[in-house]
Amino acid sequence: MAEASTSRPLAASSVPRWDLEHEVVVVGHGVAGGAAAIEAARAGADVVVLERMTRGGGATALSTGITYFGGGTEIQTACGFRDSPEDMHAYLRLAAGEQADPERVRLYCEGSLEHFRWFRELGVEFNPTFLDDKVTHPFGTECLTFSGNEDAWPERELARPVPRGHKPAREGEAGGYLMEAVLRGTAESGARVVNECRALRLVQAADGRVVGVVARRERERIAVKARRAVVLATGGFIMNREMVAKHAPHLLQCNYRVGTPGDDGSGIRMGMGAGGDAINMGEGLVLNAYYPPSSHLKGVLVDRNGQRFVNEDAYLGRTSDAILRKADGRAFLVVDDELYGQTQAFHKLAAVEESFEALEKALAIPAGALVRTLEVYNESAARGEDPLFHKAPRYLRPLSAPPFAALDCSTSNSIFGVFTLGGLSVRATGEVLGPDGDPVPGLYAAGRCTAGLPREGRSYASGLSIGDASFFGRLAGRRAAQLAPWD
Ligand SMILES: Cc1cc2nc3c(=O)[nH]c(=O)nc-3n(C[C@H](O)[C@H](O)[C@H](O)COP(=O)(O)OP(=O)(O)OC[C@H]3O[C@@H](n4cnc5c(N)ncnc54)[C@H](O)[C@@H]3O)c2cc1C
């Protein structure tokens, strides 16, 4: 079982010989590692990528591939949406969460159009089409979606709603297709890739500079010298139960861990061992997909006491976080006969009854509570209003066609996907920072092993993980290539 403790670095003086020697050593070949390797190599550095699996890809290759771009991409323009770096910035300040690093948000928005072109030049195609439906896993080849809370309250009143989720032009999960382009880009950049090579410990010189990595390649232990820098890009820690229990115990209620075995926090623990700080470790993205069908957005989400607690049309990251934290993990989506449809995650029906009273009784909700909630909801929905949670008018209509069904959205009875959002504290340019805010010399990190741009699941938008990992992976790679060699 993976540990929760930090991995102590090896002193450089204890390394008997270096088996490999390169200027920049990138650990992990997902999108962050690939982006770092490509940019470091393009900047002229001699780069090696160490990947523990037989091939790179990581969680990125399993993903839907939605990437958050904006500021007026050609896809946005072709679909009739006007966007600007300023509008994107207004929204992303909210989506990144209260703990966000303002510098990261600014750079991401200013560089988004160039970053979109970078992916295009790697060969990733996007169709100029808009999917006008609320989904988390678009299955078709349409590109543009509202992938977060852009059109939900309160964001829609604070920033002009514009769709920025861009899915590559592939059916189903498109992350594999996107990642193939990145792996090809790494190969073409001249970076060397060593697969089946798992980094175990960092190597640190007496002055604290990180100067290499100890890794296991197949059965042998090797020391890899990094003449300029090491870039950690190893993914998150959702597969490390000990770490989750220690840092984010509420996430243990979720029953579907989204990631690969590589998401065991090894990079975070290595970085901490070398003096790096880990921050935001209690945050995760939680997803309980009670839509599609988007008719379910017209349903009413209630807790065990029959009370509403969130606007049902918010991004699933927010509604699911609210189920976990506000409703204590027990919630039902009430729909009527016209709204009901099978969800993609196959939610169980907790009860189906002809009246609100009977439904309330079947769900063991205190007498009168659910009936009152639904009557109040219906009255205001009939006027196109939701004074309590400001659900958008397009999703407001009274529940009036019996039978009424309650879908079980509880953590114990439905699928709750989860991955972590915490990790190493880094500058936007990738330097790993210690608790005092000073960089650990020679050490960089990017992607899910860092506390990146999205800091909260409740304000997250799909596409921010791949967007953040690739954008800041590139910056880290460039900066690592510029660091003066240590010998
Ligand atoms: C099903 C699914 C759907 C998703 N959909 C989306 C989406 O549409 N949009 C979005 O933005 N995000 C999505 N995500 C999340 C997103 O894919 C990840 O958060 C992001 O891709 C992480 O990128 P990364 O480069 O940091 O990590 P990864 O892509 O996981 O790469 C890390 C790599 O490091 C390797 N590694 C780990 N430890 C070591 C070690 N010690 N030594 C050597 N190698 C090591 C791993 O094997 C792996 O190859 C989804 C995730 C999943 C699983």
mmCIF file with all atom_site columns, C-alpha atoms in Angstrom, residues 92 98 120 210 256 271 348 436:
data_model
loop_
_atom_site.group_PDB
_atom_site.id
_atom_site.type_symbol
_atom_site.label_atom_id
_atom_site.label_alt_id
_atom_site.label_comp_id
_atom_site.label_asym_id
_atom_site.label_entity_id
_atom_site.label_seq_id
_atom_site.pdbx_PDB_ins_code
_atom_site.Cartn_x
_atom_site.Cartn_y
_atom_site.Cartn_z
_atom_site.occupancy
_atom_site.B_iso_or_equiv
_atom_site.pdbx_formal_charge
_atom_site.auth_seq_id
_atom_site.auth_comp_id
_atom_site.auth_asym_id
_atom_site.auth_atom_id
_atom_site.pdbx_PDB_model_num
ATOM 1 C CA . LEU A 1 92  ? -11.810 32.306 -13.945 1.00 0.00 ? 92  LEU A CA 1
ATOM 2 C CA . GLU A 1 98  ? -11.039 31.656 -3.113  1.00 0.00 ? 98  GLU A CA 1
ATOM 3 C CA . ARG A 1 120 ? -3.538  22.704 -32.760 1.00 0.00 ? 120 ARG A CA 1
ATOM 4 C CA . VAL A 1 210 ? 17.798  19.030 -6.270  1.00 0.00 ? 210 VAL A CA 1
ATOM 5 C CA . TYR A 1 256 ? -15.224 5.909  -7.521  1.00 0.00 ? 256 TYR A CA 1
ATOM 6 C CA . GLY A 1 271 ? 8.716   17.210 -3.296  1.00 0.00 ? 271 GLY A CA 1
ATOM 7 C CA . LYS A 1 348 ? -31.475 4.005  -8.317  1.00 0.00 ? 348 LYS A CA 1
ATOM 8 C CA . ASP A 1 436 ? 8.539   30.013 3.861   1.00 0.00 ? 436 ASP A CA 1
#
